[in-house]
PDB file of C-alpha atoms in Angstrom:
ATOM      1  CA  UNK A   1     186.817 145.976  89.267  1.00 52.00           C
ATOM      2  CA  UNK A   2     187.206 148.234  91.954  1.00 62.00           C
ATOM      3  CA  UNK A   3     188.568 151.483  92.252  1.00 84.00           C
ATOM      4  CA  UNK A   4     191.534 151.131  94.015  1.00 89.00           C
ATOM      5  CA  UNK A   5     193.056 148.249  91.509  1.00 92.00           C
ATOM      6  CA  UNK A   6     191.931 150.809  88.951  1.00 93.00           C
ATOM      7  CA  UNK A   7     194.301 153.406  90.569  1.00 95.00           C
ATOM      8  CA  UNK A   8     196.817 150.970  91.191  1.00 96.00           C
ATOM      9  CA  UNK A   9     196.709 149.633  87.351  1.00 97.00           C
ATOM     10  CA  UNK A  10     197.430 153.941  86.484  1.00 97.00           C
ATOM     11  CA  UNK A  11     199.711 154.153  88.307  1.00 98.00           C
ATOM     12  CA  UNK A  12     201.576 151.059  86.693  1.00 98.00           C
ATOM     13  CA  UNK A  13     201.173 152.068  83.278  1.00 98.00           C
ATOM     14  CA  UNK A  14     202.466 155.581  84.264  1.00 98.00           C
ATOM     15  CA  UNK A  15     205.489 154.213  85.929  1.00 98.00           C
ATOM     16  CA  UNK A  16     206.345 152.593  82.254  1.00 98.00           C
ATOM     17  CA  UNK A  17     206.656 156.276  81.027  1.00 98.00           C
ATOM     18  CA  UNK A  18     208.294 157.884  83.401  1.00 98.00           C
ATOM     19  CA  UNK A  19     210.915 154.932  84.026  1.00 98.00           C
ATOM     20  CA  UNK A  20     211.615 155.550  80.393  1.00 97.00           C
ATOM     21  CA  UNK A  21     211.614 159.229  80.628  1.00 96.00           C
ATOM     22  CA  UNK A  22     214.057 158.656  83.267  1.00 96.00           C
ATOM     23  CA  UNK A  23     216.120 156.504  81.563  1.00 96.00           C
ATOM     24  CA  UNK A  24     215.667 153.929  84.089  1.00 98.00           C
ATOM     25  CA  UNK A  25     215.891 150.824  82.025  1.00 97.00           C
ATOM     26  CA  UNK A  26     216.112 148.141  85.091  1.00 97.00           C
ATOM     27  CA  UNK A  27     212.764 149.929  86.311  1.00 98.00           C
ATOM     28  CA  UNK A  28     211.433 149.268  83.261  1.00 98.00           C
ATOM     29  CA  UNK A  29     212.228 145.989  82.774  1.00 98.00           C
ATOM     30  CA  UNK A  30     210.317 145.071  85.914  1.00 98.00           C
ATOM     31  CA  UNK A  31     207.216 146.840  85.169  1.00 99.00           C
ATOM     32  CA  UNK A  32     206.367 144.563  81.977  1.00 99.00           C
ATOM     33  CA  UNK A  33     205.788 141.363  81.583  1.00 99.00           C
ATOM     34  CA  UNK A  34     207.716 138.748  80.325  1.00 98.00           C
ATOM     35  CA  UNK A  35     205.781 138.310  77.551  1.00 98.00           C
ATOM     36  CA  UNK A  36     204.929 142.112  77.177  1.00 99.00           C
ATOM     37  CA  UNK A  37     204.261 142.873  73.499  1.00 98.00           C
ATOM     38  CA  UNK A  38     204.000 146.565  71.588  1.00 98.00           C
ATOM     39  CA  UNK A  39     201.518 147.297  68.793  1.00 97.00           C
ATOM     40  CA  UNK A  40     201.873 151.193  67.331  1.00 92.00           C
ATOM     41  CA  UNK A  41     202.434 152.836  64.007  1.00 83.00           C
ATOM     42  CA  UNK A  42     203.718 149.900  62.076  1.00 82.00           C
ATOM     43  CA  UNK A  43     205.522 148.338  64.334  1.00 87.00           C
ATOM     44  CA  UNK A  44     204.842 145.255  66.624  1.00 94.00           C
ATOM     45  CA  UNK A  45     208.323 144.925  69.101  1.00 95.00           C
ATOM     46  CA  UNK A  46     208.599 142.308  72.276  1.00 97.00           C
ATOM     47  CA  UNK A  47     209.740 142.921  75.510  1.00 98.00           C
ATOM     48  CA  UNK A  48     213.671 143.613  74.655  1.00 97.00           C
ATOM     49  CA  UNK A  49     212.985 145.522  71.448  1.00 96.00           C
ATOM     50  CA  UNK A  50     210.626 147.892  73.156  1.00 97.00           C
ATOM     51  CA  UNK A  51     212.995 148.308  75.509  1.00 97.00           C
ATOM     52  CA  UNK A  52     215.788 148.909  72.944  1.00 95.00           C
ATOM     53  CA  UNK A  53     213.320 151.090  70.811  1.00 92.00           C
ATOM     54  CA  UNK A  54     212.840 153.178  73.668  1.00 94.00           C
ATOM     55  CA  UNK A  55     216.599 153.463  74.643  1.00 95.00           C
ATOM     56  CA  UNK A  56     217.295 154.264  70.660  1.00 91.00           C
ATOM     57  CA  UNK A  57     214.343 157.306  71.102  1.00 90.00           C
ATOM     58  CA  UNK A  58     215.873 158.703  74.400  1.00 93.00           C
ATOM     59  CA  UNK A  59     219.713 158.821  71.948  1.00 92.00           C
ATOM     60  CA  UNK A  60     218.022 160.680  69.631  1.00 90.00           C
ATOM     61  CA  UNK A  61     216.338 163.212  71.583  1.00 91.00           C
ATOM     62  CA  UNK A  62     217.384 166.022  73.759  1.00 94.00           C
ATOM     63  CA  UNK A  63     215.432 167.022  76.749  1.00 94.00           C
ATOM     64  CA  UNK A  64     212.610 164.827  76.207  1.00 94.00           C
ATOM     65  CA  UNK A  65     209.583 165.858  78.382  1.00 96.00           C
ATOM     66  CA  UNK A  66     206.252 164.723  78.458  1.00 97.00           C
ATOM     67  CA  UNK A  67     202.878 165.433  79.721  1.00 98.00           C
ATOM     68  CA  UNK A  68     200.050 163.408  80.529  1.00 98.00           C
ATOM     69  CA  UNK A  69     196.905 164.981  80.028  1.00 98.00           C
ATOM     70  CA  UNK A  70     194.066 162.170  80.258  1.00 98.00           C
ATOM     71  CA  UNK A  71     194.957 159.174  82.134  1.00 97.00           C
ATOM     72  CA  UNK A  72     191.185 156.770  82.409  1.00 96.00           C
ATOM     73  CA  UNK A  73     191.622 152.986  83.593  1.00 96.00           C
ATOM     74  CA  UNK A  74     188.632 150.665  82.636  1.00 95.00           C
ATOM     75  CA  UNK A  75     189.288 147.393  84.293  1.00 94.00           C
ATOM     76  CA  UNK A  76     192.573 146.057  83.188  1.00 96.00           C
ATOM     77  CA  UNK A  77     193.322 148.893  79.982  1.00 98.00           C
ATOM     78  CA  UNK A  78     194.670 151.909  81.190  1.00 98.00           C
ATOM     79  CA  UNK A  79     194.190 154.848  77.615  1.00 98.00           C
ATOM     80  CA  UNK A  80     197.233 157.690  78.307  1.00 98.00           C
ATOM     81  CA  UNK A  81     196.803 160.767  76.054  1.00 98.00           C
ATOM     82  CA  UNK A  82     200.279 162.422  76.124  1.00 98.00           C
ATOM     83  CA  UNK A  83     202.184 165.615  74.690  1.00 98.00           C
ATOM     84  CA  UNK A  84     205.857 164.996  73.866  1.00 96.00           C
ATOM     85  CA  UNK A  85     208.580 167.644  73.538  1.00 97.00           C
ATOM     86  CA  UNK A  86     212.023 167.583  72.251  1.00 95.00           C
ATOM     87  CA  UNK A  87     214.771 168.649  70.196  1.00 94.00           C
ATOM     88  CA  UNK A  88     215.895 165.675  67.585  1.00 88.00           C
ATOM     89  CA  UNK A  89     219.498 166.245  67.808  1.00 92.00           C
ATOM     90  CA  UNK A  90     220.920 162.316  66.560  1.00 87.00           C
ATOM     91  CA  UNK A  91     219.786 159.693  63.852  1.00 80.00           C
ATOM     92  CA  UNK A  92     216.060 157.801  64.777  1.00 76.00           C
ATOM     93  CA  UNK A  93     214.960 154.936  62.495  1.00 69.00           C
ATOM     94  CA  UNK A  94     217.635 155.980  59.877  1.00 69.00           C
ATOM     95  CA  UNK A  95     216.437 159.378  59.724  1.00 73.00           C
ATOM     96  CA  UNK A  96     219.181 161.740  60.509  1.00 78.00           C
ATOM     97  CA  UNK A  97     218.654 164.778  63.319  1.00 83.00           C
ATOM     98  CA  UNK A  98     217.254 167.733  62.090  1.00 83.00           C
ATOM     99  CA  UNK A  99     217.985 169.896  65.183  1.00 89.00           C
ATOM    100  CA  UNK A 100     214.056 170.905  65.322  1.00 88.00           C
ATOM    101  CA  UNK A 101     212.064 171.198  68.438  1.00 92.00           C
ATOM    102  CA  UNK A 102     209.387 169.000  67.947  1.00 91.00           C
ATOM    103  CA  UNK A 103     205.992 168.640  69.751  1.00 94.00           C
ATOM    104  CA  UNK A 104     204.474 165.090  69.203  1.00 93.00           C
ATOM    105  CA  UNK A 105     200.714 163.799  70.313  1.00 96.00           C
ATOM    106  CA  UNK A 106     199.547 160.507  70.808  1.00 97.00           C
ATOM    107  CA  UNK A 107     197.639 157.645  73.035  1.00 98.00           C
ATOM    108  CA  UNK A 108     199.025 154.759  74.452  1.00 96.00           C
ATOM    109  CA  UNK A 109     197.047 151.694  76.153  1.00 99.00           C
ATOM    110  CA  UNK A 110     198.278 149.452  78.286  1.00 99.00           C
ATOM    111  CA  UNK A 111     197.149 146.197  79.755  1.00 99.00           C
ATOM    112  CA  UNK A 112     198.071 145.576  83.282  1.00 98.00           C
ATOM    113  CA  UNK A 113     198.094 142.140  84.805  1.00 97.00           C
ATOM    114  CA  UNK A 114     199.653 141.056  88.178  1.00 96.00           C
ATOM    115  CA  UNK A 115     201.038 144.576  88.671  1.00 96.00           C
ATOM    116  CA  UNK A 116     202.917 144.551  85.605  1.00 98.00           C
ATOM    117  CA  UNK A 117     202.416 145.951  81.911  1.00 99.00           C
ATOM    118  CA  UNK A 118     201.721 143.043  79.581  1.00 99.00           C
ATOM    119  CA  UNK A 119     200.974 144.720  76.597  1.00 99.00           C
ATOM    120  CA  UNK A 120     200.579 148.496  75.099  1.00 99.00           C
ATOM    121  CA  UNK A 121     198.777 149.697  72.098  1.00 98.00           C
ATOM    122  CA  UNK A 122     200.069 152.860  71.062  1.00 96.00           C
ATOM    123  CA  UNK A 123     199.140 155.661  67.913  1.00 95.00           C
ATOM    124  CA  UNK A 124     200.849 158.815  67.426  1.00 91.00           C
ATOM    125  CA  UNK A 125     199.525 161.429  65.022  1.00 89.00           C
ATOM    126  CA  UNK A 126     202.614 161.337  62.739  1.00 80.00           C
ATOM    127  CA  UNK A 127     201.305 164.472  60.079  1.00 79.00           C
ATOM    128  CA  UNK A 128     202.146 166.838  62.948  1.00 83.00           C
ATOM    129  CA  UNK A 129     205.228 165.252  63.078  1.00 79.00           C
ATOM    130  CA  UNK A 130     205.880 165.720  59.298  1.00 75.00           C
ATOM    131  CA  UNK A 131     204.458 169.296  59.488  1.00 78.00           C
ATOM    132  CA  UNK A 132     207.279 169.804  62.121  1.00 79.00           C
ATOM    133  CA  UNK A 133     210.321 168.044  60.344  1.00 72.00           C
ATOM    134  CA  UNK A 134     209.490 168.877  57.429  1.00 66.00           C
ATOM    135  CA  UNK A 135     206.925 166.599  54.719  1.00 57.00           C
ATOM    136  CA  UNK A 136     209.666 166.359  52.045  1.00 58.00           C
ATOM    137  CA  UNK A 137     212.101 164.846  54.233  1.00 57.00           C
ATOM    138  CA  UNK A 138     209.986 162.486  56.329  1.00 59.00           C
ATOM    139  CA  UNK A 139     207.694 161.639  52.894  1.00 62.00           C
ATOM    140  CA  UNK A 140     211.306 161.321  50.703  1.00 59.00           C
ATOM    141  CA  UNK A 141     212.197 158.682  53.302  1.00 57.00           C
ATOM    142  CA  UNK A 142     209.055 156.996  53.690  1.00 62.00           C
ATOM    143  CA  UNK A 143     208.539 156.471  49.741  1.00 61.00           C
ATOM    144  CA  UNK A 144     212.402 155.107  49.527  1.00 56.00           C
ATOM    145  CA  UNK A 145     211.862 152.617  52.353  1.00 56.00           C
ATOM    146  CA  UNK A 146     208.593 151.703  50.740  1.00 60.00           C
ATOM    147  CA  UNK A 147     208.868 152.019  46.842  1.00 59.00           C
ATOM    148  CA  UNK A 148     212.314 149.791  47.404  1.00 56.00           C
ATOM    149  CA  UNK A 149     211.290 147.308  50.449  1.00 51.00           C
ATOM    150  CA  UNK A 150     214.286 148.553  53.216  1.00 49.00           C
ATOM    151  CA  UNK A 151     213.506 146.616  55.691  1.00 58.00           C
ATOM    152  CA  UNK A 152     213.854 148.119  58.939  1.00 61.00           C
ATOM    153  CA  UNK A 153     216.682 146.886  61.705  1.00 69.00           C
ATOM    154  CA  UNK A 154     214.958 145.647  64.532  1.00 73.00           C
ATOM    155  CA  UNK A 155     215.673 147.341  67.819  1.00 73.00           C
ATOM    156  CA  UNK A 156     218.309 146.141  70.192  1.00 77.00           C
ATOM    157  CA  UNK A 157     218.200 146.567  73.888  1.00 81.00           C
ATOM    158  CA  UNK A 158     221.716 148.419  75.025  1.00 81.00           C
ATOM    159  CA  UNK A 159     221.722 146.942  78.451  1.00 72.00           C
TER     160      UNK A 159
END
């Protein structure tokens, strides 16, 4: 593939970040596919759900930046290393806010076809997030959805 559909598939998958960063859910919407699918810790979400996911994320956290410090494209799979920062100041996936700055690492990759993201692959290394927020709290709530089957609510796009 050559280099400049390489660069062109970055900057795509970047563009799904940022939009959501932004809070630019219309953006967003255009930039994946119909039939855009996410895979990451746990959870497999279509288009919608993503997109609700994401607008559920940006509710719960204040001043979310992030940083991208590895981008690397390899035909159609674009691998993003990124550094999250923010304060959890509402509820997130029934947790409630703990009011703690929170610095969060992870990988996402994302297919691109056609100019558009069609699916994304994403892992986040959740025991520095428990280190952060605390183990009890996020371990307490992990063991009571699991020992006791809560199923999650699925995520519903706002708009």
């Amino acid at each position: 593939m050559e280099n400049s559909t390489q660069k062109q598939n970055q900057e795509t998958a970047l563009s799904v970040s940022l939009a959501i960063l932004d809070g630019r859910w219309n953006d967003l919407d255009k930039l994946l596919h119909k039939d855009f699918t996410y895979t990451g810790d746990g959870f497999v979400f279509t288009k919608d759900e993503y997109i609700g996911f994401m607008q559920d994320m940006k509710a719960a956290f204040s001043n979310l930046q992030m940083t991208f410090p590895n981008i690397i494209a390899q035909d159609d799979m674009v691998s993003i290393r990124f550094i999250s920062t923010a304060v959890n100041t509402g509820s997130f996936m029934g947790a409630p806010a703990n009011k703690k700055n929170l610095e969060v690492h992870g990988i996402f990759m994302r297919k691109v076809k056609d100019g558009v993201v069609l699916q994304e692959w994403q892992t986040t290394d959740l025991l520095g997030v428990m280190k952060q927020i605390g183990f009890g709290a996020l371990m307490g709530y992990s063991v009571f959805v699991g020992l006791f089957n809560v199923a999650q609510k699925r995520p519903v796009r706002k708009f």
